[in-house]
Short mmCIF file of C-alpha atoms in Angstrom, two decimals:
data_model
loop_
_atom_site.label_atom_id
_atom_site.label_comp_id
_atom_site.label_asym_id
_atom_site.label_seq_id
_atom_site.Cartn_x
_atom_site.Cartn_y
_atom_site.Cartn_z
CA GLY A 353 136.72 165.61 137.38
CA ILE A 354 136.85 162.19 139.00
CA MET A 355 133.40 161.26 137.87
CA ASN A 356 134.08 162.09 134.32
CA SER A 357 137.27 159.96 134.53
CA LYS A 358 135.48 156.97 135.74
CA LEU A 359 132.83 157.33 133.32
CA TYR A 360 135.37 157.41 130.38
CA GLN A 361 136.90 154.28 131.87
CA LEU A 362 133.63 152.56 131.98
CA VAL A 363 132.85 153.39 128.34
CA PHE A 364 136.36 152.32 127.29
CA LEU A 365 135.89 148.97 128.98
CA ALA A 366 132.59 148.37 127.60
CA ALA A 367 133.85 149.09 124.03
CA LEU A 368 136.82 146.79 124.64
CA PHE A 369 134.55 143.97 125.82
CA SER A 370 132.38 144.42 122.76
CA ALA A 371 135.42 144.22 120.51
CA VAL A 372 136.63 141.04 122.25
CA VAL A 373 133.21 139.39 121.88
CA ALA A 374 133.05 140.42 118.21
CA ASP A 375 136.48 139.14 117.55
CA ASP A 376 135.69 135.89 119.26
CA SER A 377 132.65 135.38 117.07
CA ASP A 378 134.78 135.85 114.03
CA GLY A 379 137.48 133.49 115.36
CA PRO A 380 138.54 130.14 114.10
CA SER A 381 135.53 127.93 113.07
CA ASP A 382 135.34 124.17 112.64
CA VAL A 383 132.66 124.63 109.99
CA VAL A 384 134.13 124.17 106.53
CA VAL A 385 133.17 126.81 103.98
CA LEU A 386 132.50 125.23 100.61
CA THR A 387 132.75 126.95 97.25
CA SER A 388 132.13 125.89 93.66
CA GLU A 389 135.84 125.13 93.33
CA SER A 390 136.39 123.26 96.62
CA PHE A 391 133.12 121.39 96.94
CA ASP A 392 133.88 118.09 95.18
CA SER A 393 137.51 117.85 96.44
CA VAL A 394 136.32 118.33 100.05
CA ILE A 395 133.40 115.90 100.03
CA SER A 396 135.31 113.22 98.22
CA ASP A 397 137.49 112.36 101.10
CA GLY A 398 135.36 109.45 102.10
CA SER A 399 133.78 111.02 105.14
CA ASN A 400 130.12 111.85 105.71
CA TRP A 401 129.33 115.46 105.27
CA LEU A 402 126.44 117.32 106.59
CA VAL A 403 126.09 120.57 104.54
CA GLU A 404 124.08 123.73 105.18
CA PHE A 405 122.89 125.69 102.18
CA TYR A 406 122.16 129.13 103.47
CA ALA A 407 121.71 132.89 102.66
CA PRO A 408 123.40 135.55 104.95
CA TRP A 409 120.05 137.50 105.16
CA CYS A 410 117.98 134.45 106.23
CA GLY A 411 116.70 134.77 109.72
CA HIS A 412 116.45 130.98 110.25
CA CYS A 413 119.99 130.63 109.05
CA LYS A 414 121.20 133.18 111.54
CA LYS A 415 119.31 131.31 114.33
CA LEU A 416 120.92 128.03 113.31
CA ALA A 417 124.52 129.47 113.09
CA PRO A 418 125.57 128.89 116.85
CA THR A 419 124.12 125.41 116.68
CA TRP A 420 125.92 124.68 113.49
CA GLU A 421 129.24 125.96 114.97
CA LYS A 422 128.91 123.77 118.11
CA LEU A 423 127.84 120.76 115.92
CA ALA A 424 131.07 121.10 113.91
CA THR A 425 133.30 121.16 116.96
CA GLU A 426 131.55 118.18 118.49
CA ALA A 427 131.54 116.25 115.25
CA LYS A 428 135.33 116.29 114.86
CA GLY A 429 136.57 112.83 113.96
CA LYS A 430 133.08 111.61 113.28
CA PHE A 431 131.74 113.46 110.33
CA GLY A 432 132.28 116.80 108.46
CA VAL A 433 130.13 119.89 108.91
CA ALA A 434 130.05 122.40 106.16
CA LYS A 435 128.16 125.41 104.73
CA VAL A 436 127.56 127.04 101.35
CA ASP A 437 126.63 130.68 100.83
CA CYS A 438 124.03 130.18 98.10
CA THR A 439 124.01 133.93 97.34
CA VAL A 440 127.69 133.57 96.19
CA GLU A 441 127.86 129.98 95.14
CA LYS A 442 124.74 129.96 92.96
CA ALA A 443 126.10 127.11 90.75
CA VAL A 444 126.29 124.85 93.84
CA ALA A 445 122.75 125.85 94.84
CA THR A 446 121.49 125.12 91.41
CA ARG A 447 123.23 121.83 91.19
CA PHE A 448 121.59 120.56 94.46
CA GLY A 449 118.20 122.16 93.75
CA VAL A 450 118.17 124.40 96.72
CA ARG A 451 114.84 126.29 96.82
CA GLY A 452 114.70 127.51 100.50
CA TYR A 453 117.04 128.44 103.39
CA PRO A 454 118.45 126.85 105.37
CA THR A 455 118.53 123.53 103.50
CA VAL A 456 120.50 120.83 105.11
CA LYS A 457 121.76 117.73 103.27
CA LEU A 458 123.87 114.70 104.24
CA ILE A 459 126.35 113.59 101.51
CA SER A 460 127.52 109.95 102.10
CA GLY A 461 128.66 107.13 99.76
CA GLY A 462 127.77 109.16 96.60
CA GLN A 463 124.27 109.72 97.82
CA VAL A 464 122.63 112.89 98.93
CA TYR A 465 120.05 112.62 101.82
CA ASP A 466 117.64 115.45 102.52
CA TYR A 467 117.25 116.50 106.28
CA LYS A 468 113.76 117.55 107.29
CA GLY A 469 113.92 117.24 111.14
CA PRO A 470 114.42 119.55 113.95
CA ARG A 471 117.59 121.76 113.95
CA THR A 472 119.17 120.52 117.12
CA ILE A 473 122.71 118.97 117.69
CA GLU A 474 121.07 115.72 118.94
CA ASP A 475 118.79 115.37 115.91
CA PHE A 476 121.63 116.14 113.48
CA ASN A 477 123.83 113.48 115.09
CA THR A 478 121.08 110.96 115.03
CA PHE A 479 120.41 111.73 111.34
CA VAL A 480 124.00 111.21 110.40
CA SER A 481 124.34 107.91 112.36
CA SER A 482 121.15 106.20 111.31
CA GLY A 483 118.23 108.49 110.52
CA TYR A 484 119.30 109.19 107.00
CA LYS A 485 118.45 105.57 106.06
CA THR A 486 114.75 106.43 105.88
CA ALA A 487 115.21 109.96 104.39
CA PRO A 488 114.58 110.95 100.69
CA SER A 489 117.84 110.47 98.76
CA ALA A 490 119.33 110.89 95.33
CA ALA A 491 122.61 110.22 93.58
CA LEU A 492 125.26 112.89 94.01
CA PRO A 493 124.71 115.30 91.05
CA ALA A 494 127.76 115.85 88.85
CA ALA A 495 129.38 119.32 88.95
CA GLY A 496 127.72 121.59 86.48
CA ALA A 497 124.58 119.40 86.37
CA ALA A 498 121.25 121.05 86.56
CA ALA A 499 119.10 120.08 89.53
CA PRO A 500 116.25 117.73 88.63
CA ALA A 501 112.91 119.41 88.09
CA PRO A 502 110.48 119.18 90.91
CA PRO A 503 107.59 116.78 90.31
CA PRO A 504 104.51 118.34 88.84
CA LYS A 505 102.00 119.44 91.36
CA GLN A 506 99.04 117.16 91.37
CA LYS A 507 95.56 118.62 91.39
CA PRO A 508 93.85 117.98 94.65
CA THR A 509 91.29 115.30 94.43
CA SER A 510 87.87 115.53 95.89
CA THR A 511 88.35 112.45 98.12
CA PRO A 512 86.28 112.81 101.22
CA PRO A 513 87.83 112.50 104.62
CA ILE A 514 88.57 109.01 105.85
CA GLY A 515 85.80 109.18 108.46
CA LEU A 516 83.25 110.40 106.00
CA ALA A 517 84.24 107.83 103.34
CA GLU A 518 83.73 105.00 105.92
CA GLU A 519 80.34 106.34 106.90
CA LEU A 520 79.27 106.68 103.34
CA ALA A 521 80.36 103.06 102.54
CA THR A 522 78.44 101.80 105.62
CA LEU A 523 75.31 103.71 104.70
CA ARG A 524 75.49 102.32 101.11
CA GLN A 525 75.71 98.75 102.49
CA ARG A 526 72.70 99.31 104.70
CA VAL A 527 70.58 100.81 101.86
CA ALA A 528 71.60 97.83 99.62
CA GLU A 529 70.56 95.38 102.24
CA GLN A 530 67.22 97.16 102.89
CA ASP A 531 66.63 97.12 99.01
CA ARG A 532 67.38 93.24 98.99
CA GLN A 533 65.05 92.56 101.85
CA LEU A 534 62.29 94.67 100.22
CA ALA A 535 62.58 92.78 97.03
CA GLU A 536 62.22 89.59 98.93
CA GLN A 537 59.14 90.84 100.73
CA ARG A 538 57.54 91.96 97.36
CA ALA A 539 58.20 88.53 95.95
CA ARG A 540 56.80 86.73 98.98
CA LEU A 541 53.68 88.93 98.82
CA ALA A 542 53.08 88.08 95.14
CA GLN A 543 53.29 84.40 95.95
CA LEU A 544 50.87 84.64 98.82
CA GLU A 545 48.47 86.70 96.63
CA GLN A 546 48.64 84.09 93.88
CA ALA A 547 48.13 81.13 96.33
CA ALA A 548 45.17 82.91 97.92
CA ALA A 549 43.31 83.93 94.61
CA PRO A 550 41.26 80.59 94.09
CA ALA A 551 39.93 80.60 97.66
CA ALA A 552 39.03 84.33 97.36
CA ARG A 553 37.07 83.60 94.24
CA GLU A 554 35.17 80.75 95.86
CA ALA A 555 34.35 82.75 98.94
CA ALA A 556 33.06 85.76 96.95
CA PRO A 557 29.22 85.91 96.45
CA GLN A 558 27.83 85.35 92.98
CA GLU A 559 26.38 88.46 91.41
CA ALA A 560 22.71 88.45 90.25
CA HIS A 561 22.13 88.88 86.45
CA GLY A 562 19.35 90.41 84.40
CA PRO A 563 16.01 91.58 85.96
CA VAL A 564 16.29 89.53 89.16
CA ARG A 565 19.30 91.66 90.44
CA GLY A 566 18.16 93.19 93.76
CA LEU A 567 14.89 91.13 93.75
CA THR A 568 13.39 90.74 97.22
CA ALA A 569 10.67 88.22 98.47
CA GLY A 570 7.98 91.00 98.34
CA LYS A 571 8.91 91.93 94.73
CA LEU A 572 8.76 88.34 93.79
CA ASP A 573 5.26 87.79 95.08
CA SER A 574 4.01 90.92 93.31
CA LEU A 575 5.41 89.80 90.00
CA VAL A 576 3.95 86.40 90.32
CA SER A 577 0.45 87.78 91.22
CA LYS A 578 0.58 90.12 88.12
CA GLY A 579 1.56 87.30 85.87
CA LYS A 580 4.84 89.00 84.91
CA LEU A 581 6.94 86.17 86.33
CA LEU A 582 6.30 82.57 85.63
CA ILE A 583 7.69 80.17 88.22
#
């Protein structure tokens, strides 16, 4: 009846709206799609090019897509915005040493600058205008060239944390100072003992020798009376 008719109309309108939205998302884009064949001819036009190396299955790449589209539209006349599907253009990915997605690089003046900042339109614009000057860079690799090998991983050193290192250095200085002071005190003690030795010898009582050791006045009188000791 009437209810079924209205329900069909609503379903039809919903389907039509979804189709329009889908068609709009696949509409004209200001992002330039680069391939192995077109890459060098496009980026050699003298402009600065911000290139995204991506994979269709990458979640972070999908999240970046709307921002990338908007950036491309706003950047018209300022710099180019492009993308490379690394699952298809594997030679380009190898050429630029792409090892993760998304990877964003600025190509300008024969140099390639790696972008490591936040993925916002403002940050991308800042990087292209001036931020790239402090970013890691390398000469634009020739077509067909293999990407440079990554630097060998260095074994982690056992260097203590900065705070602990400073504390250890301070403690070592204190111990060294205490050792120096102790050595000075020992030397002074030896000098004092050496200087006091003659006076100590003079003040010490002379020890008795022979049979008179421990002789008392009473014993002396007894020995004299018995004629055993001559005075």
